[in-house]
CSV table of C-alpha atoms and ligand atoms in Angstrom, one decimal:
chain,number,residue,atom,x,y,z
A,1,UNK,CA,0.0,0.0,0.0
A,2,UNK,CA,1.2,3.3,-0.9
A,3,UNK,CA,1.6,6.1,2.3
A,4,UNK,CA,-0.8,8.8,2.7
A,5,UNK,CA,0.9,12.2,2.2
A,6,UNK,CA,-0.2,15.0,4.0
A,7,UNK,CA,0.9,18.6,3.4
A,8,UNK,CA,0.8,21.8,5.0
A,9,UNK,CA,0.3,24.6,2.8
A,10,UNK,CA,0.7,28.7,4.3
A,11,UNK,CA,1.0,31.7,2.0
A,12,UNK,CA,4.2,33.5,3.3
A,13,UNK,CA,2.1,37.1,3.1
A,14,UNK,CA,2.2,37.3,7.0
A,15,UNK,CA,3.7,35.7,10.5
A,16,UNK,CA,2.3,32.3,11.0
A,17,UNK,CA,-0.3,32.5,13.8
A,18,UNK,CA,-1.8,30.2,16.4
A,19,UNK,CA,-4.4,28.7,13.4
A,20,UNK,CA,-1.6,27.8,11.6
A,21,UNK,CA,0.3,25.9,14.7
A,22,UNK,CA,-2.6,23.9,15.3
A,23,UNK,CA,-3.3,23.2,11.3
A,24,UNK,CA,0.1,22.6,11.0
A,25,UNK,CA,0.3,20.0,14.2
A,26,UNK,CA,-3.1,18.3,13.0
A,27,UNK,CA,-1.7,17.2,9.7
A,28,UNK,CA,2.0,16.3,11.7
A,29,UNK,CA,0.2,14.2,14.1
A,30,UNK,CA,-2.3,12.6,11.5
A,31,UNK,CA,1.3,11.5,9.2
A,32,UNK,CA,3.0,10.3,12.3
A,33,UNK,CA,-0.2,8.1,13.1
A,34,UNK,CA,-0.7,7.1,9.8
A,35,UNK,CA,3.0,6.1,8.8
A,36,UNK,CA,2.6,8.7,6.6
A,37,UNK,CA,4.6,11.7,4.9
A,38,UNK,CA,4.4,15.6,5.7
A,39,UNK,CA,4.7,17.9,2.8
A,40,UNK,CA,5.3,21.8,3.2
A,41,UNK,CA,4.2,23.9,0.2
A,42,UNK,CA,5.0,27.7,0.2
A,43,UNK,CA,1.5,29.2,-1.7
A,44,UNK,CA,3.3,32.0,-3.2
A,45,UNK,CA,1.7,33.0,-6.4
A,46,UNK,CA,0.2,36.2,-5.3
A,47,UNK,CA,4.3,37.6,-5.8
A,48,UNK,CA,3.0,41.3,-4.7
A,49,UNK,CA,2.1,40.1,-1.2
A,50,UNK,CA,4.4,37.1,-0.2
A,51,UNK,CA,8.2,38.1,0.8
A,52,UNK,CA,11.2,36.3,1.0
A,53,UNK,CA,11.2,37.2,4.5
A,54,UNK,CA,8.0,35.5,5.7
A,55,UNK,CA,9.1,32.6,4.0
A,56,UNK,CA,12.1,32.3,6.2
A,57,UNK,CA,9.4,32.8,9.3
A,58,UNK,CA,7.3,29.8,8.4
A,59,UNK,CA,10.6,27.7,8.3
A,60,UNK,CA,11.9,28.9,11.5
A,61,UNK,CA,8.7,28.5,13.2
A,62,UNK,CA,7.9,25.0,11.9
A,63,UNK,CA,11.3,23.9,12.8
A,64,UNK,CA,10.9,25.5,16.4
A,65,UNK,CA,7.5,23.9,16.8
A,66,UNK,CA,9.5,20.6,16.5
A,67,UNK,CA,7.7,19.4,12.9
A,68,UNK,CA,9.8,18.0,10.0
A,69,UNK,CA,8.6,18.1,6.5
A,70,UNK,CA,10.8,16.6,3.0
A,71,UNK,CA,13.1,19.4,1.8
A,72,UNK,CA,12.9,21.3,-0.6
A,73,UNK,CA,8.9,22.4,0.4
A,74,UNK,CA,7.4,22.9,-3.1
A,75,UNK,CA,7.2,26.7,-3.7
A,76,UNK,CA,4.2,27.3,-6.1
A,77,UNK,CA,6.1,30.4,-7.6
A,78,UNK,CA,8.6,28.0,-9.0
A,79,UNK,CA,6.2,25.5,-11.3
A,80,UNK,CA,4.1,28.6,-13.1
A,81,UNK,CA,4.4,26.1,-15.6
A,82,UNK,CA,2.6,23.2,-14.3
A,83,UNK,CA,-0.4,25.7,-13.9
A,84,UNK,CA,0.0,27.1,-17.1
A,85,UNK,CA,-0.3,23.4,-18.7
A,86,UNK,CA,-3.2,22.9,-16.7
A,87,UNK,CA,-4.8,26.7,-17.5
A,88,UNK,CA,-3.9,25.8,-21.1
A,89,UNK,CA,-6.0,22.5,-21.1
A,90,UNK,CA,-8.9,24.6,-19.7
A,91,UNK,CA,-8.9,26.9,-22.7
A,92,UNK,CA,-8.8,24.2,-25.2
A,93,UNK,CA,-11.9,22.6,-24.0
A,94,UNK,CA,-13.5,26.1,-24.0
A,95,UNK,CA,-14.4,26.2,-20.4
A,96,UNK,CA,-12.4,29.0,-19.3
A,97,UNK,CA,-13.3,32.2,-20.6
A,98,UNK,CA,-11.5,35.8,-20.5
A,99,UNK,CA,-13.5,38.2,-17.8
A,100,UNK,CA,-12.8,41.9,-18.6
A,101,UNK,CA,-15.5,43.9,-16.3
A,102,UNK,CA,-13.6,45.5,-13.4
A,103,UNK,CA,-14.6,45.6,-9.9
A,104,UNK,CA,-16.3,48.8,-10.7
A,105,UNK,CA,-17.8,48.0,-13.3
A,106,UNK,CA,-19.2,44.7,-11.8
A,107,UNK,CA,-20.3,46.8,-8.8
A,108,UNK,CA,-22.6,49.2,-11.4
A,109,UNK,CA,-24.3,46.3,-12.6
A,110,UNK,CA,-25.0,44.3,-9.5
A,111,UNK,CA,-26.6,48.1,-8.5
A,112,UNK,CA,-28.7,48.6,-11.4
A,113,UNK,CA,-30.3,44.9,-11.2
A,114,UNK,CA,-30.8,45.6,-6.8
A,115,UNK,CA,-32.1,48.8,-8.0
A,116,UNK,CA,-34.9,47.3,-9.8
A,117,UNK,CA,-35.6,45.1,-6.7
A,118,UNK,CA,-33.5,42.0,-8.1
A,119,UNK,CA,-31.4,40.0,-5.6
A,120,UNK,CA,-27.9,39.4,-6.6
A,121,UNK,CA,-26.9,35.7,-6.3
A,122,UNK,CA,-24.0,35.3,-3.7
A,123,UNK,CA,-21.2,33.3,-3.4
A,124,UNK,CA,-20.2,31.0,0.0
A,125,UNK,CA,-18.3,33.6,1.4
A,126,UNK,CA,-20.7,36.4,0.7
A,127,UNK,CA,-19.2,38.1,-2.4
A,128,UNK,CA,-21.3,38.7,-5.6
A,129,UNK,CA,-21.5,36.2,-8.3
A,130,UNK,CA,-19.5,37.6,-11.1
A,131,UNK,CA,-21.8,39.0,-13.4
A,132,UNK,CA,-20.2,37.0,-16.9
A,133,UNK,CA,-21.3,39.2,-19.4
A,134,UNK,CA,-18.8,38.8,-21.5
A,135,UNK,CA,-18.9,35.3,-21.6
A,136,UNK,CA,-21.0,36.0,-24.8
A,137,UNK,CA,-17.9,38.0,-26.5
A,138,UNK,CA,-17.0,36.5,-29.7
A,139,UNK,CA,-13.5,35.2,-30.4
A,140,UNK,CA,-13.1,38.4,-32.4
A,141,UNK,CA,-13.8,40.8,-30.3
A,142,UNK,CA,-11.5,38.5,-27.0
A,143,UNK,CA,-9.0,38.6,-29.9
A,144,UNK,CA,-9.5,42.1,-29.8
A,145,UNK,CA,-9.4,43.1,-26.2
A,146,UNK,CA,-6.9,41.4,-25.5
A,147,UNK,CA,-4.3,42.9,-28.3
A,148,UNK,CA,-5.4,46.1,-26.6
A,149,UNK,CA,-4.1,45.3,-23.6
A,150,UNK,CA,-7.5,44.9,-21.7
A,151,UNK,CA,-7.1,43.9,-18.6
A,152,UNK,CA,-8.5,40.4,-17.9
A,153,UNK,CA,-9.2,37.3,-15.6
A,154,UNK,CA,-9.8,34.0,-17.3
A,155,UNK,CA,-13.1,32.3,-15.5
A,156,UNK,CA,-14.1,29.4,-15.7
A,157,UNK,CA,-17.8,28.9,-17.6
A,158,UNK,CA,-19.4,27.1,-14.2
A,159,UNK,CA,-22.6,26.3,-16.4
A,160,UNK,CA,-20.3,24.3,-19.2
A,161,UNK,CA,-18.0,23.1,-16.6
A,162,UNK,CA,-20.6,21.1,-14.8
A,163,UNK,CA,-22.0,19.7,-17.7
A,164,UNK,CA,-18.5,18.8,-18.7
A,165,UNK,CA,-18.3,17.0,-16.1
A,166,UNK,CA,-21.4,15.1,-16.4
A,167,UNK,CA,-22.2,14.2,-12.8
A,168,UNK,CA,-21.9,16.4,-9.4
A,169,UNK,CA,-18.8,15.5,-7.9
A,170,UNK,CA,-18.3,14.2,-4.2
A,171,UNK,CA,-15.8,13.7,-1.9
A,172,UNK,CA,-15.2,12.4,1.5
A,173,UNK,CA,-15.0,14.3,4.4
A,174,UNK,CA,-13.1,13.1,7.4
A,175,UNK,CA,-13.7,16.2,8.8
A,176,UNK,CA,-16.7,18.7,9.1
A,177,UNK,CA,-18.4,21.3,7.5
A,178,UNK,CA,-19.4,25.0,8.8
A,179,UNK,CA,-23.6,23.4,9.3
A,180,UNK,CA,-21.6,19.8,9.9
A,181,UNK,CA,-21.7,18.1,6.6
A,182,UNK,CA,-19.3,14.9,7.1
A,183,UNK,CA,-19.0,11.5,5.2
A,184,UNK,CA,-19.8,11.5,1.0
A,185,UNK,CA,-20.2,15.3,0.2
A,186,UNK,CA,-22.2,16.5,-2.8
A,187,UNK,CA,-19.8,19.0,-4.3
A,188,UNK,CA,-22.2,22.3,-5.5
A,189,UNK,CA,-19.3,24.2,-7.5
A,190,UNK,CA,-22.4,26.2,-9.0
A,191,UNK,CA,-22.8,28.2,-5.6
A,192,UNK,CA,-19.6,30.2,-6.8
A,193,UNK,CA,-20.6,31.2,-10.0
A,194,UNK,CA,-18.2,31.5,-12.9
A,195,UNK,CA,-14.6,31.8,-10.5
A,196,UNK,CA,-11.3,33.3,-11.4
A,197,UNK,CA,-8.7,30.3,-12.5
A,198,UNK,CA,-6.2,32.4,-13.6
A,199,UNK,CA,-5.0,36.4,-14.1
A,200,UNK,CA,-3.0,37.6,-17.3
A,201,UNK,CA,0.2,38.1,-15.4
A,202,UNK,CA,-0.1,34.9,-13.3
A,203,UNK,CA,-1.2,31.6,-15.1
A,204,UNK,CA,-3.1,30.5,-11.5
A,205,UNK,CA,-5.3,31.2,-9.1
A,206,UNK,CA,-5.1,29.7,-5.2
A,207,UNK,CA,-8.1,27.3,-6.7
A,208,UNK,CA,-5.9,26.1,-10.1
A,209,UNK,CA,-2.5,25.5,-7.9
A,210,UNK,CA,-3.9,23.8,-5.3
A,211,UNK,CA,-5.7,21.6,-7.3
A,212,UNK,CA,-3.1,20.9,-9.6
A,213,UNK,CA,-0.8,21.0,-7.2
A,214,UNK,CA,-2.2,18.1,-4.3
A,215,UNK,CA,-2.0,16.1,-7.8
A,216,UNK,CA,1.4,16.8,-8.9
A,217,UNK,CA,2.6,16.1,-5.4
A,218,UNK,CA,0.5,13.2,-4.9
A,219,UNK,CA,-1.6,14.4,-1.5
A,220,UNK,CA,-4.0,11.7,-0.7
A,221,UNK,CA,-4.8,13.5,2.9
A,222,UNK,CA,-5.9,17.4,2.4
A,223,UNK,CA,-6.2,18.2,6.3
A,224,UNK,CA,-6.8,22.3,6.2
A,225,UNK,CA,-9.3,24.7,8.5
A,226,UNK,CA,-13.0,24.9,7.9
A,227,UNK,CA,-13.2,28.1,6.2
A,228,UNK,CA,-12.0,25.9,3.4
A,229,UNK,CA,-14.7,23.7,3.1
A,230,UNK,CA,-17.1,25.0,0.3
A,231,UNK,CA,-13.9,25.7,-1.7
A,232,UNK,CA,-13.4,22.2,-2.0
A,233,UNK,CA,-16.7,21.8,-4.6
A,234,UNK,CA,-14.6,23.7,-7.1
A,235,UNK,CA,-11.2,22.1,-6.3
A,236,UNK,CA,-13.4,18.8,-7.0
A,237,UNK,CA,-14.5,20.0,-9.8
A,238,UNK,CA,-11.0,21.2,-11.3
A,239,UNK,CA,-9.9,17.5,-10.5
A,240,UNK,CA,-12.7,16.0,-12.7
A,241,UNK,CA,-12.1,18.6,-15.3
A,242,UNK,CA,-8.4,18.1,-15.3
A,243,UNK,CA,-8.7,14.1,-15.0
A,244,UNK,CA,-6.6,14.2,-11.4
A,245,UNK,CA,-7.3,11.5,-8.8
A,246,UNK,CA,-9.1,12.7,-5.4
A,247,UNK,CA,-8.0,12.8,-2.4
A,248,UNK,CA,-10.0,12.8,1.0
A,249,UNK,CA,-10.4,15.7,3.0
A,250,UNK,CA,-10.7,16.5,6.3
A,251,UNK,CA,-11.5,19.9,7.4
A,252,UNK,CA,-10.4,21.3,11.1
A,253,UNK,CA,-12.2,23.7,13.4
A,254,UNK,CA,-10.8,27.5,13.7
A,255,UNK,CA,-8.8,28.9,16.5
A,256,UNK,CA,-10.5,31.5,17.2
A,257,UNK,CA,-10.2,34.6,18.9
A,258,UNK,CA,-11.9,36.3,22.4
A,259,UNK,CA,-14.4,37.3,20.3
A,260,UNK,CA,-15.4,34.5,18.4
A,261,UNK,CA,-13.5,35.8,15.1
A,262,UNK,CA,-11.0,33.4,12.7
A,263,UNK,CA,-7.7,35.0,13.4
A,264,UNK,CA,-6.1,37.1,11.1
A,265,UNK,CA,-2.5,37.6,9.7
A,266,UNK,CA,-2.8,41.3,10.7
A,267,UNK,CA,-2.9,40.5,14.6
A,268,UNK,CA,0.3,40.0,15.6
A,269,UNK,CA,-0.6,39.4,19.1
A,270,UNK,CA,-1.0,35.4,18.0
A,271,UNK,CA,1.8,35.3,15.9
A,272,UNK,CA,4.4,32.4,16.9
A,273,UNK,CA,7.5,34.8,16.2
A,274,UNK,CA,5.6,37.0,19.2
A,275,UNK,CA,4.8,34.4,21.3
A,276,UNK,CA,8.3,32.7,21.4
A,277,UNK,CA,9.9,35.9,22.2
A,278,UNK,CA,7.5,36.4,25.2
A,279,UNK,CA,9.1,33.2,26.5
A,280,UNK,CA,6.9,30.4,25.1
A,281,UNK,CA,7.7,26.9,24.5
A,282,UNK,CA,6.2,24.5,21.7
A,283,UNK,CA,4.5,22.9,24.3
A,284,UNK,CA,2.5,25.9,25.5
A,285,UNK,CA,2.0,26.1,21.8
A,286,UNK,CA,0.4,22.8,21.3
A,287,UNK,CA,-1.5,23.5,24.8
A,288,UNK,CA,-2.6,27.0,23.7
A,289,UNK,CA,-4.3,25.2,20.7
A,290,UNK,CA,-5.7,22.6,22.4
A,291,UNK,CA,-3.4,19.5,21.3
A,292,UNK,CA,-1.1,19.5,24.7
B,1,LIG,N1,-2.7,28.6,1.3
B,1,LIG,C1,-3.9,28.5,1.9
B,1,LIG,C2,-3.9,29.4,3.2
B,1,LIG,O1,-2.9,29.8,3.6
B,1,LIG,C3,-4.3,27.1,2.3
B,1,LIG,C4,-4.6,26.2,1.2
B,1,LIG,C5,-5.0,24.8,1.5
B,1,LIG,O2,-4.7,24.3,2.6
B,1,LIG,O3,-5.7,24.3,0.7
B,1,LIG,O4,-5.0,29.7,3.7
């Protein structure tokens, strides 16, 4: 039998905080159970936000939590390419399509329809369905945009991508969902409307490489916080598009602050860099997180 393989996946766009101890412990204890292996991946494609330098952090505060991972942790910015390949397949089936309305733009026409007492479709996390408009552009007039240097996003057609894929796709949750959907999940990709895959200057979107990457690196164990959850029907959905095998998931519970809300990368006050200097161990870590 081949060994599960977890991974642990932060952005470097901020100090690692007390939700990312405890996500990153979860997945460490579940490999070490399991006979398994732990995976780091550095999700770096957004390259105006992520630094060098809070790259270094997640190393040194992984190492000081006591977890070790296979070196060298994949670092998305490295393997545009393998996301470009995968972008690239997209376009050739026609299931992608470039989205030129900006966010004002977008905002304009969401008004006008809530003007005239229409209710805007929203997505799982709240925002507007994207409007897809232009989905109806002809190939001449994309052509043309784009040789003016329109900015664009490619999308992916959610109407043609779930009849691509024939059937609603599932997947098994080890974990929980936000209104505690566990077991065979019915993926419904269709709740985010048509999504962004990709951006002209980057050939990805955190949806594209994480799908494409769990495949490339061979994840069969996706162990990552609940606010994940509903992001996993278009991750399944990329997978049955892209003809990638699925793994399970297993989606944790939050650490949370005192007032109930998912801590952030702006509050330093949890950050591990902050805590160690005040003179805590990785055990008061684990404890603070409720793994001691
Ligand atoms: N990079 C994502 C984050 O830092 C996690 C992605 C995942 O685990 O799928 O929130």
């Amino acid at each position: 039998m081949t060994k599960p393989v977890f991974r642990f996946a932060p952005s470097p766009n901020g100090e690692l905080h007390l939700g990312h101890a405890y996500s990153a412990l979860v997945n460490w204890r579940m490999a070490q159970e399991t006979g398994g292996r732990f995976l780091l991946r550095i999700e770096d494609i957004d390259v105006t936000r992520c630094t060098p330098a809070f790259e270094d952090g997640i190393y040194r505060d992984l190492a000081w939590l006591g977890l070790e991972w296979e070196k060298p942790a994949r670092r998305q910015s490295d393997h545009f390419d393998d996301y470009r390949e995968a972008l690239e397949q997209l376009i050739d089936a026609e299931l992608v399509y470039p989205a030129f309305m900006t966010r004002g733009e977008v905002r304009t026409r969401i008004a006008h329809d809530e003007a005239e007492g229409r209710s805007w479709p929203r997505d799982p996390d709240g925002a507007p369905r994207y409007p897809g408009d232009d989905k109806h552009l002809s190939l001449a007039e994309r052509r043309g945009r784009i040789a003016e240097g329109a900015p664009f996003a490619w999308r992916l057609d959610m109407r043609r991508a779930m009849a691509h894929a024939g059937v609603a796709p599932r997947w098994d949750e080890t974990g929980q969902g936000p209104r505690g959907e566990t077991g065979i999940v019915t993926a419904s990709p269709q709740d985010w409307g048509d999504v962004v895959i990709a951006r002209r200057e980057i050939p990805a979107s955190y949806h594209l490489s994480v799908t494409v990457d769990d495949a490339l690196q061979g994840i069969t164990h996706v162990v990552r916080g609940r606010d994940l959850f509903y992001a996993t029907a278009i991750h399944r959905l990329l997978q049955e598009l892209l003809g990638l095998p699925v793994p399970s998931y297993h989606h944790h519970d939050l650490i949370v602050d005192d007032d109930r809300r998912k801590l952030s990368k702006s509050r330093g006050d949890t950050s591990l860099a902050a805590l160690r200097t005040t003179g805590a161990t990785p055990a008061d870590i684990a404890r603070m997180v409720g793994l001691g």
